[in-house]
Short mmCIF file of C-alpha atoms and ligand atoms in Angstrom, two decimals:
data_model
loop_
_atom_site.label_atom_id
_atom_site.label_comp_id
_atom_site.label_asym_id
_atom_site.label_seq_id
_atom_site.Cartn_x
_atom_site.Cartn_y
_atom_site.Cartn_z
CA UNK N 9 17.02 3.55 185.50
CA UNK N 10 17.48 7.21 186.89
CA UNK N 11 19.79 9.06 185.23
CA UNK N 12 22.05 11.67 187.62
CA UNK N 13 20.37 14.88 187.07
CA UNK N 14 23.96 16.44 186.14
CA UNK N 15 25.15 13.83 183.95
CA UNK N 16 24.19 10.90 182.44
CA UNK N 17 25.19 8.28 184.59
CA UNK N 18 22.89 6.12 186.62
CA UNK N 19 21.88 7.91 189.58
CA UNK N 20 23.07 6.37 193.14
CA UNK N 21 20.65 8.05 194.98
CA UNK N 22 18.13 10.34 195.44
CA UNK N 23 18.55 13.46 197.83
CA UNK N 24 17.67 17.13 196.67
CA UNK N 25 18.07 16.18 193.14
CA UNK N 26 19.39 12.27 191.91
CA UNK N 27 23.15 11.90 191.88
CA UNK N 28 25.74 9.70 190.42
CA UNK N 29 28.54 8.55 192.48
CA UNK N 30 30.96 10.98 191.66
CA UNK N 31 28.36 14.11 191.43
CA UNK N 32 27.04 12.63 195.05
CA UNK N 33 30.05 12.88 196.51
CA UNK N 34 30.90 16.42 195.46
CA UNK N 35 26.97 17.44 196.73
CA UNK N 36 27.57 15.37 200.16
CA UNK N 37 31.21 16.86 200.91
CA UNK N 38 30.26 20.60 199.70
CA UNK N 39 27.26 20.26 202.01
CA UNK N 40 29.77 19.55 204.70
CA UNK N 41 31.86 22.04 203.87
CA UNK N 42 28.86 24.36 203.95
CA UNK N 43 27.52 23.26 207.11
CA UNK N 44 31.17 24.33 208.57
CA UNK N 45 30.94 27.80 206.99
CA UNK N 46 27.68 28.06 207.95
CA UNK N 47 28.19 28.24 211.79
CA UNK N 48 31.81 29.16 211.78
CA UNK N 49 32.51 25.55 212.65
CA UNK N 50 36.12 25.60 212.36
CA UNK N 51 39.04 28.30 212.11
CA UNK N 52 42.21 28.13 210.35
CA UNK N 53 43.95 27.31 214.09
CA UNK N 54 41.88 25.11 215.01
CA UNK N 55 42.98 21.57 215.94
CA UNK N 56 40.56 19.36 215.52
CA UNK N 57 40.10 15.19 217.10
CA UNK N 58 37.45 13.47 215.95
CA UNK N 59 35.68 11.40 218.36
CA UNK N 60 35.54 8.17 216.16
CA UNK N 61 34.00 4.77 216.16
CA UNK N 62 35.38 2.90 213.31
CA UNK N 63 31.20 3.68 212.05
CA UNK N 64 30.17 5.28 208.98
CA UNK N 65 29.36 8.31 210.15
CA UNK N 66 32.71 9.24 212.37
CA UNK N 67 34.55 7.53 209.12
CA UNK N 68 33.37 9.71 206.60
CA UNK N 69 34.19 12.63 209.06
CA UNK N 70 37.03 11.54 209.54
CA UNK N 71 38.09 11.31 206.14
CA UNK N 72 36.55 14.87 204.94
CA UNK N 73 38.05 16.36 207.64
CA UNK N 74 42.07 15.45 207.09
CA UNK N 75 41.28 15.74 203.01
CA UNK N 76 40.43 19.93 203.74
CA UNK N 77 41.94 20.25 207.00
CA UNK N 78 44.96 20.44 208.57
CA UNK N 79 45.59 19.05 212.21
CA UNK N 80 43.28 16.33 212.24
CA UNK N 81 43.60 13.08 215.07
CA UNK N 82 41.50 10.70 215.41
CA UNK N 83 40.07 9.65 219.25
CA UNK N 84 38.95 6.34 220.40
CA UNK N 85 36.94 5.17 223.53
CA UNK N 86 36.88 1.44 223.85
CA UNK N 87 33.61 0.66 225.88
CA UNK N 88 34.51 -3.01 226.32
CA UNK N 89 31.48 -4.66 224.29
CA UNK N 90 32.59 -8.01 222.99
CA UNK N 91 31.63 -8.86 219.61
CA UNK N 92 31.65 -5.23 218.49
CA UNK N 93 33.78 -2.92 219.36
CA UNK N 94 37.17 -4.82 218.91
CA UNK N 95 35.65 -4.88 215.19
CA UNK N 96 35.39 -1.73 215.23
CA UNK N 97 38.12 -0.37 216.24
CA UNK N 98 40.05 -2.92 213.99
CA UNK N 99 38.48 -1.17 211.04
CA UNK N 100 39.65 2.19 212.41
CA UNK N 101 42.70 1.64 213.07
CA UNK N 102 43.19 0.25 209.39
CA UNK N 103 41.74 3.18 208.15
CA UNK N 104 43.81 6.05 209.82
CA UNK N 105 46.60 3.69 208.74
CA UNK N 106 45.97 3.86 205.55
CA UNK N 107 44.99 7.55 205.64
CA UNK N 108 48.28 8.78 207.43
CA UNK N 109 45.20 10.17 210.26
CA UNK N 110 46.99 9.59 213.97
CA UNK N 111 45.09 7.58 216.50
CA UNK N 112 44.71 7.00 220.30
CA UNK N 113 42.77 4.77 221.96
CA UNK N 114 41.83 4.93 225.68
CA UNK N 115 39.67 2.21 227.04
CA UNK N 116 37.36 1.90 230.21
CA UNK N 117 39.22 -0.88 231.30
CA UNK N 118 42.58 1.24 231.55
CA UNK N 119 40.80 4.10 232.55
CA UNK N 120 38.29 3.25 234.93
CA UNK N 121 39.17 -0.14 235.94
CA UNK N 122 36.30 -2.10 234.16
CA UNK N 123 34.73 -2.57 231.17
CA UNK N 124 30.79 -1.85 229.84
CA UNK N 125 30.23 -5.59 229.43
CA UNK N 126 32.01 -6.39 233.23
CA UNK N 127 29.47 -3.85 234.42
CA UNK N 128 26.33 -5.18 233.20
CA UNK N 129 27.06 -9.17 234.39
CA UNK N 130 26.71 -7.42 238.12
CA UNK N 131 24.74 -4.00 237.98
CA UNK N 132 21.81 -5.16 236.10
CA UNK N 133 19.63 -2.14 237.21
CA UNK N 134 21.78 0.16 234.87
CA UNK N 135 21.32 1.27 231.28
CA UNK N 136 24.09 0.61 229.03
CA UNK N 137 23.84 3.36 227.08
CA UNK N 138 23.63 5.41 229.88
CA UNK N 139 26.78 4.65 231.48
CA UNK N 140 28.00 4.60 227.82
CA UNK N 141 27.26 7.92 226.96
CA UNK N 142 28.32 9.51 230.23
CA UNK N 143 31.70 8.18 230.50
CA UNK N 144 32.51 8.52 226.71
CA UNK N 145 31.68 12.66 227.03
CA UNK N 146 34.31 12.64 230.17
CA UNK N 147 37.01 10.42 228.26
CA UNK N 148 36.60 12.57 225.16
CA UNK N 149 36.95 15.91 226.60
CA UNK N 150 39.07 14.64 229.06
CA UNK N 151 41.62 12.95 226.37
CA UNK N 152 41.21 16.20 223.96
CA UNK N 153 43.12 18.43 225.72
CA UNK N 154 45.75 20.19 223.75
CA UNK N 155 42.59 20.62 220.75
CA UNK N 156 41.22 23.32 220.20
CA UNK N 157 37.64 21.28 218.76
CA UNK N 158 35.94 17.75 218.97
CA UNK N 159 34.59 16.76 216.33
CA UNK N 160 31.80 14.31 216.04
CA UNK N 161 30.01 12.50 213.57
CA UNK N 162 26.31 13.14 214.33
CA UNK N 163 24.10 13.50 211.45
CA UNK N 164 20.57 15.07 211.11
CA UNK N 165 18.83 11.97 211.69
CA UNK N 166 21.19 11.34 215.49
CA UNK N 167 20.07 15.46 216.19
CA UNK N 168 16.19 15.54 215.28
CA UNK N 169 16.57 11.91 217.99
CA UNK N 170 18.26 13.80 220.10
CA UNK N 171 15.41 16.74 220.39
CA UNK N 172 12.50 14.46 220.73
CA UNK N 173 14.53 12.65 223.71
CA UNK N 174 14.85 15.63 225.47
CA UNK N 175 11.46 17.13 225.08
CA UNK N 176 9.87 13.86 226.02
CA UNK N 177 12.09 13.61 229.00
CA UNK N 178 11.32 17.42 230.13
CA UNK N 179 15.41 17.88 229.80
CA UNK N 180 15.82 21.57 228.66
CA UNK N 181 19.65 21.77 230.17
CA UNK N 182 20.31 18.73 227.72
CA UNK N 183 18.62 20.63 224.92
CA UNK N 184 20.19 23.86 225.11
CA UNK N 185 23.15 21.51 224.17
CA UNK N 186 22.60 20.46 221.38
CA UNK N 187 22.89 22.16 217.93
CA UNK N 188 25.83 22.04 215.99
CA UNK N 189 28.18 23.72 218.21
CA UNK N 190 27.46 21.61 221.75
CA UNK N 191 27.97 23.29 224.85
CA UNK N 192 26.60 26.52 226.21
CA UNK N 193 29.55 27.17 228.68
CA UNK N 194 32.33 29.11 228.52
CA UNK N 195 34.72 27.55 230.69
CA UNK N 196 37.80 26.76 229.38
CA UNK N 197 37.84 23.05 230.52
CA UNK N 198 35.09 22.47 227.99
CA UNK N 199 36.74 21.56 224.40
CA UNK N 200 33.95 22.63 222.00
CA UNK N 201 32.08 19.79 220.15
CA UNK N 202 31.38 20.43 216.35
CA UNK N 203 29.04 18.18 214.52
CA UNK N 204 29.70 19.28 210.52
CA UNK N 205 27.33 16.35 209.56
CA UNK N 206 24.45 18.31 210.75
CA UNK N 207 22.92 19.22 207.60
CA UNK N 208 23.38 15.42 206.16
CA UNK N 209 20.62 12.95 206.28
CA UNK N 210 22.17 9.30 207.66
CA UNK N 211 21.07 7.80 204.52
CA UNK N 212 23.42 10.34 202.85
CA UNK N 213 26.09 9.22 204.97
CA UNK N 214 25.47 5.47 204.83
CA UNK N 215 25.76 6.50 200.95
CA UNK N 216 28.94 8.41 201.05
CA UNK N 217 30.34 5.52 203.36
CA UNK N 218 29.27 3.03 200.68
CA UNK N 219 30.48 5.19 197.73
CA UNK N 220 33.97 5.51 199.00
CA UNK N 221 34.49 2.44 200.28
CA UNK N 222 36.20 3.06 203.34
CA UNK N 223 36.62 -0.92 204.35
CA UNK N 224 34.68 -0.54 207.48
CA UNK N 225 32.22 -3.24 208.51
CA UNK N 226 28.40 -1.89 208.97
CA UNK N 227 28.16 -3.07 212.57
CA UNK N 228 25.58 -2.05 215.00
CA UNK N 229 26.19 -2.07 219.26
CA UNK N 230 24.25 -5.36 220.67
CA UNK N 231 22.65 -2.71 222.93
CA UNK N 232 21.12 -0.40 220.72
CA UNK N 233 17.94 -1.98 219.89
CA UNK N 234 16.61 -1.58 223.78
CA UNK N 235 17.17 2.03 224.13
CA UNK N 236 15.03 4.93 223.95
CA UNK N 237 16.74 6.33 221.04
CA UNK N 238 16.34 3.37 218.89
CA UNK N 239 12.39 3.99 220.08
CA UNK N 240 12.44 7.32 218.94
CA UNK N 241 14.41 6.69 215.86
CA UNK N 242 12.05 4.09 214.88
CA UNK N 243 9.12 7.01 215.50
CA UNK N 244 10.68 9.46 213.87
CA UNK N 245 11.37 7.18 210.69
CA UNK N 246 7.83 6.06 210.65
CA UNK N 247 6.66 10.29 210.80
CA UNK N 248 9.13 11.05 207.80
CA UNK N 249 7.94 8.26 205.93
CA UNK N 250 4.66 9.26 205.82
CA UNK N 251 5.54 13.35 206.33
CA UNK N 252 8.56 13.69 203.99
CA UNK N 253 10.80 16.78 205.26
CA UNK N 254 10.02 16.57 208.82
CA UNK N 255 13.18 15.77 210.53
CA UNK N 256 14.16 18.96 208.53
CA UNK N 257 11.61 21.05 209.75
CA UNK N 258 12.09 20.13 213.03
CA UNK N 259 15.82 20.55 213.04
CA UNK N 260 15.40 24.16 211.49
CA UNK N 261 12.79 25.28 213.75
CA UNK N 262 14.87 23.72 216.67
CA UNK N 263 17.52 25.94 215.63
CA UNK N 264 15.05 28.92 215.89
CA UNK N 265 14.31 28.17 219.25
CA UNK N 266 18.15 27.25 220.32
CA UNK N 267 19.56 30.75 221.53
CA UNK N 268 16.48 31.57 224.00
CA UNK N 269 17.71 27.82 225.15
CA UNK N 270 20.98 28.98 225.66
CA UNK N 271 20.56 32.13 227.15
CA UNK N 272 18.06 30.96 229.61
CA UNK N 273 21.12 28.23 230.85
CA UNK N 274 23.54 30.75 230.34
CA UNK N 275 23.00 32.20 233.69
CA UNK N 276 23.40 28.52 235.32
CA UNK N 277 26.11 28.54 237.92
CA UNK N 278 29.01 26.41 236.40
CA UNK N 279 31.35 24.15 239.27
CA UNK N 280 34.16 22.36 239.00
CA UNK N 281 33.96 18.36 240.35
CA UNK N 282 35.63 17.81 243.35
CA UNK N 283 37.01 14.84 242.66
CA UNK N 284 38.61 15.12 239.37
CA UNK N 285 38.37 19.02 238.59
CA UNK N 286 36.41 18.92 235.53
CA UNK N 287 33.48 21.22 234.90
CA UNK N 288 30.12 20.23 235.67
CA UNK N 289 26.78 21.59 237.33
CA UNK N 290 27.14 19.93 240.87
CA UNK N 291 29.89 19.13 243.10
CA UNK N 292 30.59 15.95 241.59
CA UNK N 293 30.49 15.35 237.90
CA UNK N 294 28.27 12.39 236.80
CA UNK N 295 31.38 10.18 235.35
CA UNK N 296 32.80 10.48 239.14
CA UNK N 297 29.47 9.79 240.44
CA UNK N 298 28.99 6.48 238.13
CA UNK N 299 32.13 5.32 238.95
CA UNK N 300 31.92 5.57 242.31
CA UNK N 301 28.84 3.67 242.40
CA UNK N 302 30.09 0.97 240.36
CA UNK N 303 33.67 0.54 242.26
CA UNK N 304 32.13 0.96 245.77
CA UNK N 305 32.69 -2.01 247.89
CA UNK N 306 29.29 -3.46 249.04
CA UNK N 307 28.48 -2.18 252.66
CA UNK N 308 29.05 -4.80 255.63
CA UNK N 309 26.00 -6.68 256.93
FE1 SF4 U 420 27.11 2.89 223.91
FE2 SF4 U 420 24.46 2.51 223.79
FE3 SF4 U 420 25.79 3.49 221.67
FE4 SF4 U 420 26.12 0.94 222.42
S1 SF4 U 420 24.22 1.88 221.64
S2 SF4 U 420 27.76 2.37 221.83
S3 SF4 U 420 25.98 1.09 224.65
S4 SF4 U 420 25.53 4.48 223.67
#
């Protein structure tokens, strides 16, 4: 048995050094709280929604967030995927009720007039996660209004995915995005997105989660094993296995790279969407543009 390299306890896990429970959490929340020093994450105004799931990761946000914060909500989107999400959510809502966190919930169903799973039974030429992601970013900036910062729980593992994705896909506006403040626009209908689990592995969080027992089920979205994330995820796992530290080294020599990104996109001409006045790069934002597809009534023959 590994004894914690502080004390001697049995170690819970191994990350820079092995760690008891207790010395493990004090490493994983310090690292957060460095990660938010770091890049100026957060001010003492700030008001802060997290954009959570009722996962580990957005739970263990969450829940370091309103311990050394003040002005912390919680945010919702309800895709509509049956078998998971009203689990959940279930979980969440438990948990902010037993933290004292407030919580809304907005749904596709309310908001757009259908849900994710509706969708799929007659549009089977689109991508889940896709539509997913698209209308989640409108509903959470959308439904943030009033904050001052969004909050989300992606973790180094979710960031190094979210590189490769874009370089394979030749998407250098998407990459310029990321890093742990998200956004390279300055318009004030953008609510800026902070990720303060940058710095933390997802093992570390899956730990943390476990550690502090949070009473959330692990579940995992039926639709994330077909996606080109869980492809690259499944890649990238496979390189660090055999190439310990990569996902590191390619976050911090991402971050090198990030402000030529951004000031290359910087000069891109920012609209607003004609049909529901949010920013965007065209004349109509892509959540108007996928729900208009999906609510058009089939043409007469
Ligand atoms: Fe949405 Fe895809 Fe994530 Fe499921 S796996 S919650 S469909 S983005």
């Amino acid at each position: 048995m590994m004894p914690c390299s502080n004390c001697s306890s049995k170690a819970a896990i191994v990350a820079e050094k092995a760690y008891c429970k207790n010395h493990f959490t004090a490493y994983f929340e310090n690292k957060v709280l460095a990660t938010i020093k770091k890049f100026s994450l957060i001010g003492s105004s700030d008001k802060i929604i997290v954009g959570s799931s009722g996962g580990k990761d957005s739970t263990a946000l969450l829940y370091i967030l309103s311990k050394y914060y003040k002005n912390v909500e919680a945010l919702a989107i309800d895709e509509g995927i049956p078998g998971y999400r009203p689990i959940t959510l279930e979980d969440l809502e438990r948990f902010c009720s037993n933290n004292s966190i407030p919580l809304r919930i907005y749904s596709y169903k309310n908001e757009f007039g259908f849900s994710l799973s509706e969708v799929l039974k007659v549009r089977k030429d689109l991508s889940p996660c896709h539509i997913c992601g698209i209308l989640r970013r409108y509903l959470l900036n959308t439904k943030a209004k009033g904050f001052t910062r969004i909050a989300t729980g992606h973790n180094m593992d979710d960031e190094a995915q979210s590189i490769m994705m874009n370089l394979s896909k030749a998407q250098l506006p998407l990459l310029s995005r990321l890093g742990p403040v998200t956004g390279n626009v300055t318009d004030t209908g953008f609510i800026p997105r902070i990720k303060p689990l940058y710095s933390c592995s997802e093992k570390e969080v899956a730990t943390y989660a476990v550690i502090k027992n949070f009473g959330i089920r692990f579940m995992q979205c039926p639709y994330s094993h077909s996606s080109f994330r869980a492809c690259i995820r499944d890649a990238l796992n496979d390189y660090e296995a055999k190439h310990k530290g990569s996902k590191l080294n390619l976050i911090n020599n991402f971050l090198k790279l990030l402000p030529r990104l951004k000031s290359k996109q910087l000069n891109l001409k920012l609209n607003h969407c004609s049909s529901c006045g949010e920013p965007c790069s065209k004349d109509v934002c892509k959540a108007c543009t996928i729900v208009d597809s999906i609510t058009a009534k089939p043409a007469a023959r």
